[in-house]
Amino acid sequence: MENQKMPISSVSNLKDLNMISRPVANFPPSIWGDRFINYACEDENDQAQKEKQVEELKELVRRELAITVDKPLQQLNIIDATQRLGIAYLFENEIEESLEHIYLHTYVENTCFEGSDDLYSVALWFRLLRQNDYRVSCDVFNKFRDNEGNFKNNLMEDTKGLLELYEATHLSVHGEEMLDDALEFTKTRLESVVSHLNYPLAEQVRHALYQPLHKGLPRLEAVYFFRIYEAHASHNKALLKLAKLDFNLLQSFHKKELSDIARWWKSLDFAAKFPFARDRLVEGYFWVLGVYFEPQYSLARKIIIKVFTMISTIDDIYDAYGTLDELELFTKAMQRWDVGSLDQLPEYMKPCYKSILDVYNEIEVEMDNQGSLFRMHYAKEVMKKLVEGYMDEAKWCHEKYVPTFQEYMSVALVTSGYTFLTTISYLGMGEIASKEAFDWLFSHPPVIEASESVGRLMDDTRSHKFEQERGHVASGIECYMKQYGVTEEEARDEFRKRLVKAWKDINEECLRPYRVPKPLLMRILNLTRVIDVIYKNEDGYTHVKKAMKDNIASLLIDPMIV
């Protein structure tokens, strides 16, 4: 990061200085320009025709689920395809009833089903039930191990079964050493055979090794799975057509949504007012789509993306521009939460502070209309706490202080922003986001701490080098290295272990019985998945390269060919 001299004219209360040294980060500009501002509405007749086709195809799929009720393996395969193609949200009740029936008959009553001695079928059964939060035991895989506890040699050639078992292992919880062994066993074997496989199995294995299904974004995984599913001669044509039609309808819906938000964002002119900050509206909207893509959450998306853009700018004010004195003023203004505080701020901070108040006032009107005004208390408090965390880190950076790892994490979990984003994600979700749900969230349950940990550890692992080069606050990697006297690679190994633990915590907390309604837990899981996708190899939010561009294009630019 360069320390650049900036004119004092933009700063108040510091008139004794002519120039101020600022730690400017030189973030890359937005690559999208005004691309998403204009949206051409689809012809109403075409739209109506597609919607009619969707309803007809939905009825066909419902019938198939009904007629396979006594054929668990067939039903599991239909459910799996439905979920992987991104249309499970259209059949939530039917899928729930089917899996409940399968769970009762094959697990509670221990009734054998076709394929119950086949690795692929058992792993599919286990994964789908775990994926849908049923507490089924991994002991079902004992039959595939020898007397010494090793997986049998005859499984080595069952690539399809190994792949399904590999996917299932990512749903493990603490104490399931068998699944830990299975992950190592399947990963090693799949890596050794992938170059010798034919399409589409080779592509499935390659993709799974890069992006396990459980940690991927459902809509993004659907884009990948379309071509895999279509390559199988036995694919369900009605299901595939339904998935493609629905994908395109939803894509149009999302593009219209983004167009509206893009016009609002441009009217604020933040790119010009805060040239030092990341201009990442489109990337932020992609992030939000990962949290919920379903049409019923349109209001929730509109709320969170506006707040998301605000907090991204605030993060950069603290992280890449503001002086300590200015940041103290901003922190105090946020605690007061009063338009009168504008007069106490430097000129350049005023548009951001006012926009935050405006956005929150807009949300407050919506909450009042819904009779949910109580939610605003939580939304404001979580913002205040986040800004306090940013201030703590700014002080550390100014003092060149390297805290202990424990002290660092006590602040860094907050500044990961994941309790903040989860809270904001609940605002537009309707009646299920009750006061009890917000109180539960503010009690900092294990699933939230685990989600924060994934966010912080992956961010620090991927952005450590760039941030240290620009004079950023000490990262978790740096703190851990100093405290324990280890190398960077040893610190990274420890972070990987902690990530495994955090995912197990999340998996455990998502199992039945639920402490809060499942849709609320899904926001936490999906927020964690977003981090896994965007930060898999680098900080894809800050440095928008090919992987991020392709992901955005696949969801917001390229339609499916039906």
Coordinates of C-alpha atoms in Angstrom, one line a residue:
M1 CA 0.0 0.0 0.0
E2 CA 1.3 3.5 -0.9
N3 CA 1.3 6.3 1.6
Q4 CA -0.1 9.1 -0.5
K5 CA -0.3 12.8 0.3
M6 CA -3.9 14.0 0.0
P7 CA -5.1 17.6 0.0
I8 CA -6.3 18.9 3.4
S9 CA -9.3 20.6 1.7
S10 CA -11.3 17.5 2.1
V11 CA -10.8 17.2 5.8
S12 CA -12.1 19.3 8.7
N13 CA -10.7 19.8 12.2
L14 CA -7.1 19.3 11.0
K15 CA -6.3 22.8 9.7
D16 CA -2.9 22.8 11.2
L17 CA -1.7 20.3 8.6
N18 CA -1.3 21.1 4.9
M19 CA -1.2 17.5 3.7
I20 CA -2.2 14.2 5.1
S21 CA -0.5 10.9 4.6
R22 CA -3.0 8.3 3.7
P23 CA -2.6 4.5 3.3
V24 CA -4.2 4.2 -0.2
A25 CA -4.6 0.6 -1.4
N26 CA -5.0 1.2 -5.1
F27 CA -7.9 -1.2 -5.5
P28 CA -8.7 -2.1 -9.1
P29 CA -11.8 -0.3 -10.5
S30 CA -15.0 -2.0 -11.4
I31 CA -14.8 -4.1 -14.6
W32 CA -18.5 -3.8 -15.4
G33 CA -19.1 -0.1 -16.0
D34 CA -22.8 0.5 -16.8
R35 CA -23.4 -3.0 -18.3
F36 CA -26.2 -4.0 -15.9
I37 CA -28.0 -0.6 -15.6
N38 CA -30.1 -1.1 -18.7
Y39 CA -32.5 -4.0 -18.7
A40 CA -34.6 -5.0 -21.7
C41 CA -37.8 -6.6 -20.6
E42 CA -38.8 -9.8 -22.2
D43 CA -41.9 -9.9 -24.4
E44 CA -44.9 -10.5 -22.2
N45 CA -46.3 -13.2 -24.4
D46 CA -43.0 -15.1 -24.4
Q47 CA -42.8 -14.7 -20.7
A48 CA -46.3 -16.0 -20.2
Q49 CA -45.7 -19.0 -22.5
K50 CA -42.6 -20.0 -20.6
E51 CA -44.3 -19.7 -17.2
K52 CA -47.1 -21.9 -18.6
Q53 CA -44.6 -24.5 -19.7
V54 CA -42.9 -24.4 -16.3
E55 CA -46.2 -25.1 -14.5
E56 CA -47.0 -28.1 -16.8
L57 CA -43.5 -29.5 -16.3
K58 CA -43.7 -29.1 -12.6
E59 CA -46.8 -31.3 -12.6
L60 CA -45.0 -34.0 -14.5
V61 CA -42.2 -34.0 -11.9
R62 CA -44.7 -34.1 -9.1
R63 CA -46.2 -37.2 -10.6
E64 CA -42.8 -38.9 -11.0
L65 CA -42.1 -38.3 -7.3
A66 CA -45.5 -39.7 -6.4
I67 CA -45.3 -42.9 -8.5
T68 CA -41.8 -43.8 -7.2
V69 CA -42.9 -43.6 -3.5
D70 CA -42.2 -47.3 -3.0
K71 CA -38.9 -47.2 -5.0
P72 CA -36.5 -45.4 -2.7
L73 CA -33.5 -45.5 -5.0
Q74 CA -35.4 -44.1 -8.0
Q75 CA -36.9 -41.4 -5.8
L76 CA -33.4 -40.5 -4.4
N77 CA -32.1 -40.1 -7.9
I78 CA -34.9 -37.8 -8.9
I79 CA -34.5 -35.8 -5.8
D80 CA -30.7 -35.6 -6.4
A81 CA -31.2 -34.4 -10.0
T82 CA -33.8 -31.9 -8.9
Q83 CA -31.5 -30.4 -6.2
R84 CA -28.4 -30.3 -8.5
L85 CA -30.4 -28.7 -11.3
G86 CA -31.3 -25.8 -9.0
I87 CA -35.1 -26.4 -8.9
A88 CA -35.6 -28.1 -5.5
Y89 CA -37.2 -24.9 -4.2
L90 CA -40.1 -25.6 -6.6
F91 CA -40.8 -28.9 -4.8
E92 CA -39.9 -28.3 -1.2
N93 CA -43.0 -30.0 0.2
E94 CA -42.8 -33.0 -2.1
I95 CA -39.1 -33.5 -1.4
E96 CA -39.6 -33.2 2.3
E97 CA -42.4 -35.8 2.3
S98 CA -40.4 -38.2 0.1
L99 CA -37.3 -38.0 2.3
E100 CA -39.3 -38.3 5.5
H101 CA -40.9 -41.5 4.0
I102 CA -37.4 -42.8 3.0
Y103 CA -35.9 -42.0 6.4
L104 CA -38.7 -43.7 8.3
H105 CA -38.7 -46.9 6.2
T106 CA -35.0 -47.4 5.5
Y107 CA -33.4 -46.0 8.7
V108 CA -35.9 -46.0 11.5
E109 CA -37.5 -49.3 10.5
N110 CA -34.2 -50.5 8.9
T111 CA -36.0 -51.8 5.8
C112 CA -33.6 -52.8 3.0
F113 CA -34.0 -51.1 -0.3
E114 CA -32.8 -51.8 -3.8
G115 CA -29.1 -51.0 -4.0
S116 CA -28.5 -51.1 -0.2
D117 CA -25.3 -53.1 -0.7
D118 CA -24.0 -50.8 -3.5
L119 CA -21.6 -48.0 -2.5
Y120 CA -23.1 -45.4 -4.8
S121 CA -26.6 -46.1 -3.6
V122 CA -25.8 -46.1 0.1
A123 CA -23.6 -42.9 -0.2
L124 CA -26.4 -41.2 -2.2
W125 CA -28.9 -42.2 0.5
F126 CA -26.6 -40.9 3.3
R127 CA -25.7 -37.7 1.5
L128 CA -29.3 -36.7 0.6
L129 CA -30.6 -37.4 4.1
R130 CA -27.7 -35.6 5.8
Q131 CA -28.0 -32.8 3.2
N132 CA -31.6 -32.4 4.3
D133 CA -30.7 -32.4 7.9
Y134 CA -31.6 -36.0 9.0
R135 CA -29.4 -37.5 11.7
V136 CA -28.4 -40.7 10.0
S137 CA -25.3 -42.7 11.2
C138 CA -22.2 -43.2 9.1
D139 CA -22.1 -46.8 10.4
V140 CA -24.0 -47.6 7.2
F141 CA -20.6 -47.6 5.5
N142 CA -19.2 -50.4 7.8
K143 CA -20.2 -53.0 5.2
F144 CA -17.7 -51.5 2.8
R145 CA -14.7 -51.9 5.2
D146 CA -12.6 -55.0 6.1
N147 CA -11.9 -56.4 9.5
E148 CA -9.0 -53.9 10.0
G149 CA -11.3 -51.0 9.3
N150 CA -9.9 -50.2 5.9
F151 CA -12.1 -49.7 2.8
K152 CA -12.2 -52.8 0.7
N153 CA -9.9 -53.2 -2.3
N154 CA -12.8 -54.0 -4.6
L155 CA -14.1 -50.5 -4.2
M156 CA -11.0 -49.1 -6.0
E157 CA -12.6 -49.6 -9.5
D158 CA -16.0 -48.2 -8.4
T159 CA -15.3 -44.6 -9.4
K160 CA -19.0 -43.6 -9.4
G161 CA -19.4 -45.0 -5.9
L162 CA -16.2 -43.4 -4.7
L163 CA -17.3 -40.0 -6.1
E164 CA -20.6 -40.2 -4.3
L165 CA -18.9 -41.2 -1.0
Y166 CA -16.4 -38.4 -1.4
E167 CA -19.3 -35.9 -1.7
A168 CA -21.0 -37.5 1.3
T169 CA -17.9 -37.0 3.5
H170 CA -18.2 -33.2 3.4
L171 CA -21.4 -33.5 5.5
S172 CA -19.5 -35.1 8.4
V173 CA -19.8 -33.9 12.0
H174 CA -17.4 -34.3 15.0
G175 CA -16.5 -37.8 16.0
E176 CA -17.0 -39.4 12.6
E177 CA -13.5 -40.6 12.0
M178 CA -14.8 -43.1 9.5
L179 CA -15.9 -40.2 7.2
D180 CA -12.5 -38.5 7.8
D181 CA -10.8 -41.7 6.6
A182 CA -13.3 -42.0 3.7
L183 CA -12.5 -38.5 2.6
E184 CA -8.7 -39.2 2.5
F185 CA -9.3 -42.6 0.8
T186 CA -11.7 -41.3 -1.9
K187 CA -9.8 -38.1 -2.6
T188 CA -6.5 -40.0 -3.1
R189 CA -8.1 -42.6 -5.4
L190 CA -10.1 -40.0 -7.4
E191 CA -7.0 -37.9 -8.0
S192 CA -5.1 -40.9 -9.3
V193 CA -7.8 -42.0 -11.8
V194 CA -9.3 -38.8 -13.1
S195 CA -6.9 -38.5 -16.0
H196 CA -8.0 -42.0 -17.2
L197 CA -11.7 -41.4 -17.1
N198 CA -14.1 -40.5 -19.9
Y199 CA -16.5 -37.6 -20.1
P200 CA -18.8 -36.9 -18.3
L201 CA -17.5 -38.9 -15.3
A202 CA -14.0 -37.4 -15.7
E203 CA -15.5 -33.9 -15.6
Q204 CA -17.6 -34.7 -12.5
V205 CA -14.6 -36.0 -10.6
R206 CA -12.5 -33.0 -11.6
H207 CA -15.1 -30.6 -10.6
A208 CA -15.9 -32.3 -7.3
L209 CA -12.2 -32.3 -6.3
Y210 CA -12.1 -28.6 -6.9
Q211 CA -15.6 -27.7 -5.5
P212 CA -17.3 -30.2 -3.3
L213 CA -21.1 -30.0 -3.8
H214 CA -21.9 -29.3 -0.2
K215 CA -19.6 -26.2 -0.1
G216 CA -20.7 -24.9 -3.5
L217 CA -23.4 -22.3 -4.4
P218 CA -26.6 -24.2 -5.5
R219 CA -27.4 -22.0 -8.4
L220 CA -23.7 -22.0 -9.6
E221 CA -23.5 -25.7 -9.2
A222 CA -26.7 -26.0 -11.3
V223 CA -25.0 -24.2 -14.2
Y224 CA -22.2 -26.7 -14.2
F225 CA -24.6 -29.7 -13.7
F226 CA -26.8 -28.9 -16.7
R227 CA -24.3 -30.2 -19.3
I228 CA -23.3 -33.2 -17.1
Y229 CA -26.9 -34.3 -16.7
E230 CA -27.7 -33.7 -20.3
A231 CA -24.7 -35.9 -21.3
H232 CA -26.3 -38.9 -19.6
A233 CA -28.5 -40.8 -22.1
S234 CA -30.9 -41.7 -19.4
H235 CA -31.6 -38.2 -18.2
N236 CA -35.1 -37.0 -17.5
K237 CA -36.0 -34.7 -20.4
A238 CA -38.9 -33.0 -18.6
L239 CA -36.8 -32.3 -15.5
L240 CA -33.9 -30.8 -17.6
K241 CA -36.3 -28.7 -19.7
L242 CA -38.0 -27.4 -16.5
A243 CA -34.6 -26.6 -15.0
K244 CA -33.5 -24.6 -18.0
L245 CA -36.7 -22.7 -18.4
D246 CA -36.8 -21.8 -14.7
F247 CA -33.1 -20.8 -14.8
N248 CA -33.8 -18.3 -17.6
L249 CA -36.9 -16.9 -16.0
L250 CA -35.0 -16.4 -12.7
Q251 CA -32.0 -14.9 -14.5
S252 CA -34.3 -12.3 -16.1
F253 CA -35.8 -11.6 -12.7
H254 CA -32.3 -11.2 -11.2
K255 CA -31.1 -8.9 -14.1
K256 CA -34.1 -6.6 -13.6
E257 CA -33.4 -6.6 -9.8
L258 CA -29.7 -5.7 -10.5
S259 CA -30.7 -3.1 -13.0
D260 CA -32.8 -1.3 -10.4
I261 CA -30.0 -1.5 -7.8
A262 CA -27.4 -0.4 -10.3
R263 CA -29.3 2.8 -11.1
W264 CA -29.6 3.5 -7.3
W265 CA -25.9 2.9 -6.9
K266 CA -25.0 5.2 -9.8
S267 CA -27.2 8.0 -8.4
L268 CA -25.1 7.9 -5.2
D269 CA -21.9 8.4 -7.3
F270 CA -19.8 6.6 -4.7
A271 CA -17.3 5.6 -7.4
A272 CA -16.4 9.3 -7.7
K273 CA -16.9 10.3 -4.1
F274 CA -14.8 7.4 -2.8
P275 CA -12.2 6.6 -5.5
F276 CA -10.0 4.8 -3.0
A277 CA -12.8 2.2 -2.2
R278 CA -13.7 -1.0 -4.0
D279 CA -16.6 -0.4 -6.5
R280 CA -18.1 -3.9 -6.3
L281 CA -21.8 -3.6 -6.8
V282 CA -22.1 -6.5 -9.2
E283 CA -19.8 -8.7 -7.2
G284 CA -21.8 -7.8 -4.1
Y285 CA -25.0 -8.8 -5.9
F286 CA -23.4 -12.1 -6.9
W287 CA -22.6 -12.6 -3.2
V288 CA -26.2 -11.9 -2.3
L289 CA -27.5 -14.3 -4.9
G290 CA -25.4 -17.0 -3.2
V291 CA -27.3 -16.3 0.0
Y292 CA -30.7 -16.6 -1.6
F293 CA -31.7 -16.7 -5.3
E294 CA -35.3 -17.7 -4.9
P295 CA -37.9 -15.1 -6.1
Q296 CA -39.7 -14.9 -2.8
Y297 CA -36.6 -13.3 -1.3
S298 CA -36.5 -10.3 -3.6
L299 CA -37.1 -7.8 -0.9
A300 CA -34.5 -9.5 1.3
R301 CA -31.9 -9.2 -1.5
K302 CA -32.7 -5.5 -2.2
I303 CA -32.2 -4.8 1.5
I304 CA -29.0 -6.6 1.9
I305 CA -27.3 -5.5 -1.3
K306 CA -27.8 -1.8 -0.4
V307 CA -26.4 -2.4 3.1
F308 CA -23.6 -4.5 1.6
T309 CA -22.4 -1.7 -0.6
M310 CA -22.4 0.7 2.3
I311 CA -20.4 -1.6 4.6
S312 CA -17.9 -2.4 1.8
T313 CA -17.2 1.3 1.5
I314 CA -17.0 1.8 5.2
D315 CA -14.5 -1.1 5.4
D316 CA -12.3 0.6 2.9
I317 CA -12.5 4.0 4.7
Y318 CA -11.2 2.3 7.8
D319 CA -8.8 0.0 6.0
A320 CA -7.5 2.0 3.1
Y321 CA -8.0 5.7 3.6
G322 CA -9.0 7.3 6.9
T323 CA -6.6 8.7 9.5
L324 CA -7.0 7.6 13.0
D325 CA -8.5 10.9 14.1
E326 CA -11.1 10.8 11.3
L327 CA -12.0 7.2 12.1
E328 CA -12.6 8.1 15.7
L329 CA -15.0 10.7 14.6
F330 CA -16.8 8.3 12.2
T331 CA -17.0 5.6 14.9
K332 CA -18.6 8.1 17.4
A333 CA -21.0 9.2 14.8
M334 CA -22.1 5.6 14.1
Q335 CA -22.7 5.1 17.8
R336 CA -24.9 8.2 18.0
W337 CA -26.8 7.3 14.8
D338 CA -28.0 10.8 14.3
V339 CA -28.1 13.0 11.3
G340 CA -26.8 15.8 13.5
S341 CA -23.5 14.0 13.7
L342 CA -22.8 14.9 10.0
D343 CA -21.4 18.3 11.1
Q344 CA -18.7 16.5 13.2
L345 CA -17.4 14.5 10.2
P346 CA -14.7 15.3 7.6
E347 CA -16.3 16.4 4.3
Y348 CA -15.4 13.2 2.4
M349 CA -17.1 11.0 5.0
K350 CA -20.4 12.8 5.0
P351 CA -21.9 11.2 1.8
C352 CA -21.3 7.8 3.2
Y353 CA -22.7 8.5 6.7
K354 CA -25.8 10.2 5.2
S355 CA -26.3 7.3 2.8
I356 CA -26.2 4.8 5.6
L357 CA -28.9 6.7 7.5
D358 CA -31.0 7.0 4.4
V359 CA -30.8 3.3 3.6
Y360 CA -31.7 2.3 7.1
N361 CA -34.6 4.8 7.1
E362 CA -35.8 3.2 3.9
I363 CA -35.6 -0.3 5.5
E364 CA -37.3 1.1 8.7
V365 CA -40.3 2.2 6.6
E366 CA -40.6 -1.3 5.1
M367 CA -40.3 -3.0 8.5
D368 CA -42.9 -0.7 9.9
N369 CA -45.3 -1.6 7.1
Q370 CA -44.7 -5.3 7.9
G371 CA -45.2 -4.8 11.7
S372 CA -41.6 -5.8 12.2
L373 CA -40.0 -2.6 13.5
F374 CA -38.3 -4.4 16.3
R375 CA -35.8 -5.8 13.7
M376 CA -34.2 -2.3 13.3
H377 CA -32.8 -2.4 16.8
Y378 CA -30.7 -5.5 15.8
A379 CA -29.8 -4.1 12.4
K380 CA -28.4 -0.9 14.1
E381 CA -26.6 -2.7 17.0
V382 CA -24.8 -5.1 14.7
M383 CA -23.6 -2.2 12.5
K384 CA -22.3 -0.4 15.5
K385 CA -20.4 -3.4 16.7
L386 CA -18.9 -4.0 13.3
V387 CA -17.7 -0.4 13.1
E388 CA -16.2 -0.7 16.6
G389 CA -14.3 -3.8 15.4
Y390 CA -13.0 -1.8 12.4
M391 CA -11.8 0.9 14.8
D392 CA -9.9 -1.6 16.9
E393 CA -8.1 -2.9 13.8
A394 CA -7.3 0.6 12.7
K395 CA -5.7 1.3 16.0
W396 CA -3.6 -1.9 15.8
C397 CA -2.5 -0.9 12.3
H398 CA -1.6 2.7 13.4
E399 CA 0.4 1.3 16.4
K400 CA 1.9 -1.5 14.3
Y401 CA 0.7 -3.8 17.0
V402 CA 0.6 -7.5 16.5
P403 CA -1.9 -9.0 18.9
T404 CA -2.0 -12.6 20.2
F405 CA -3.9 -14.9 17.9
Q406 CA -6.7 -15.1 20.5
E407 CA -6.9 -11.4 20.8
Y408 CA -6.9 -11.0 17.1
M409 CA -9.7 -13.5 16.6
S410 CA -11.9 -11.8 19.2
V411 CA -12.0 -8.8 17.0
A412 CA -11.5 -10.4 13.6
L413 CA -14.5 -12.7 13.9
V414 CA -16.6 -9.5 14.3
T415 CA -14.9 -7.8 11.3
S416 CA -15.4 -10.9 9.1
G417 CA -18.9 -9.2 8.9
Y418 CA -20.7 -12.5 9.0
T419 CA -22.9 -11.9 12.1
F420 CA -23.6 -8.5 10.5
L421 CA -24.5 -10.0 7.1
T422 CA -26.6 -12.8 8.7
T423 CA -28.6 -10.2 10.7
I424 CA -29.2 -8.0 7.6
S425 CA -30.1 -11.1 5.6
Y426 CA -33.0 -11.8 8.0
L427 CA -34.6 -8.4 7.7
G428 CA -36.6 -9.1 4.5
M429 CA -37.5 -12.7 5.2
G430 CA -41.0 -12.4 6.5
E431 CA -42.6 -13.7 9.7
I432 CA -40.1 -16.5 10.4
A433 CA -37.5 -13.8 11.3
S434 CA -39.0 -13.4 14.7
K435 CA -37.7 -11.6 17.7
E436 CA -36.7 -15.0 19.2
A437 CA -34.7 -15.7 16.0
F438 CA -32.8 -12.4 16.3
D439 CA -32.2 -13.0 20.0
W440 CA -30.8 -16.5 19.1
L441 CA -28.5 -14.9 16.5
F442 CA -27.3 -12.3 19.0
S443 CA -26.5 -15.1 21.5
H444 CA -23.7 -16.0 19.1
P445 CA -24.5 -19.7 18.7
P446 CA -21.8 -22.2 17.5
V447 CA -23.1 -22.1 13.9
I448 CA -22.5 -18.3 13.7
E449 CA -19.0 -18.6 15.3
A450 CA -18.2 -21.3 12.8
S451 CA -19.4 -19.3 9.9
E452 CA -17.4 -16.3 11.0
S453 CA -14.3 -18.5 11.4
V454 CA -14.6 -19.8 7.8
G455 CA -15.0 -16.2 6.6
R456 CA -12.1 -14.9 8.6
L457 CA -9.7 -17.8 8.1
M458 CA -10.3 -18.0 4.3
D459 CA -10.0 -14.3 3.9
D460 CA -6.7 -14.1 5.9
T461 CA -5.3 -17.1 4.0
R462 CA -6.0 -15.8 0.6
S463 CA -5.4 -12.1 1.1
H464 CA -2.5 -12.2 3.6
K465 CA 0.3 -11.5 1.1
F466 CA -1.5 -8.6 -0.7
E467 CA -2.6 -7.0 2.6
Q468 CA 0.9 -7.1 4.2
E469 CA 2.4 -5.6 1.1
R470 CA 0.1 -2.6 1.5
G471 CA 0.7 -2.1 5.2
H472 CA -2.6 -3.6 6.4
V473 CA -3.3 -4.6 10.0
A474 CA -1.5 -7.8 11.0
S475 CA -3.5 -10.8 9.6
G476 CA -4.3 -14.0 11.5
I477 CA -1.5 -15.7 9.7
E478 CA 1.0 -13.1 11.0
C479 CA -0.4 -13.2 14.6
Y480 CA -0.3 -17.0 14.7
M481 CA 3.3 -17.1 13.3
K482 CA 4.5 -14.6 15.9
Q483 CA 2.8 -16.1 18.9
Y484 CA 3.7 -19.8 18.2
G485 CA 7.0 -19.2 16.4
V486 CA 6.0 -21.2 13.3
T487 CA 6.5 -20.7 9.6
E488 CA 3.8 -19.3 7.3
E489 CA 3.1 -22.7 5.9
E490 CA 2.7 -24.2 9.4
A491 CA 0.3 -21.4 10.2
R492 CA -1.7 -22.1 7.0
D493 CA -1.8 -25.8 7.9
E494 CA -3.3 -24.8 11.3
F495 CA -5.9 -22.6 9.5
R496 CA -6.9 -25.6 7.3
K497 CA -7.5 -27.7 10.4
R498 CA -9.6 -25.0 11.9
L499 CA -11.6 -24.7 8.7
V500 CA -12.4 -28.4 8.8
K501 CA -13.5 -28.0 12.4
A502 CA -15.7 -25.0 11.6
W503 CA -17.4 -26.9 8.7
K504 CA -18.2 -29.8 11.1
D505 CA -19.7 -27.3 13.6
I506 CA -21.9 -25.9 10.8
N507 CA -23.0 -29.4 9.7
E508 CA -23.8 -30.4 13.3
E509 CA -25.8 -27.2 13.9
C510 CA -27.9 -27.7 10.8
L511 CA -29.1 -31.1 11.8
R512 CA -32.6 -31.6 13.2
P513 CA -34.1 -30.7 15.6
Y514 CA -33.7 -27.1 14.5
R515 CA -33.2 -24.3 17.0
V516 CA -34.6 -21.8 14.5
P517 CA -36.6 -22.3 11.3
K518 CA -34.5 -24.0 8.6
P519 CA -34.7 -21.0 6.1
L520 CA -32.8 -18.9 8.7
L521 CA -30.1 -21.6 9.1
M522 CA -29.8 -21.8 5.3
R523 CA -28.7 -18.1 5.2
I524 CA -25.8 -18.9 7.4
L525 CA -24.9 -22.0 5.4
N526 CA -25.1 -20.2 2.1
L527 CA -23.1 -17.2 3.4
T528 CA -20.4 -19.7 4.4
R529 CA -20.6 -21.3 0.9
V530 CA -20.1 -17.9 -0.7
I531 CA -16.8 -17.5 1.1
D532 CA -15.6 -20.9 0.0
V533 CA -16.4 -20.0 -3.6
I534 CA -15.1 -16.4 -3.8
Y535 CA -12.0 -17.0 -1.7
K536 CA -11.1 -20.5 -2.9
N537 CA -7.9 -19.5 -4.6
E538 CA -7.7 -15.7 -4.0
D539 CA -9.7 -12.8 -2.8
G540 CA -12.1 -12.8 -5.7
Y541 CA -14.1 -9.9 -4.4
T542 CA -11.2 -7.4 -4.3
H543 CA -9.3 -8.8 -7.3
V544 CA -11.9 -9.8 -9.9
K545 CA -10.3 -12.3 -12.2
K546 CA -11.4 -15.0 -14.6
A547 CA -13.1 -17.3 -12.1
M548 CA -15.2 -14.5 -10.6
K549 CA -16.0 -13.0 -14.0
D550 CA -17.1 -16.4 -15.3
N551 CA -19.2 -17.1 -12.3
I552 CA -21.0 -13.7 -12.6
A553 CA -21.5 -14.2 -16.4
S554 CA -23.0 -17.6 -15.9
L555 CA -25.6 -16.3 -13.5
L556 CA -26.3 -12.8 -14.8
I557 CA -25.4 -12.8 -18.5
D558 CA -25.5 -16.2 -20.2
P559 CA -28.9 -17.8 -20.6
M560 CA -29.4 -21.5 -20.9
I561 CA -30.2 -22.9 -24.4
V562 CA -33.5 -24.8 -24.0

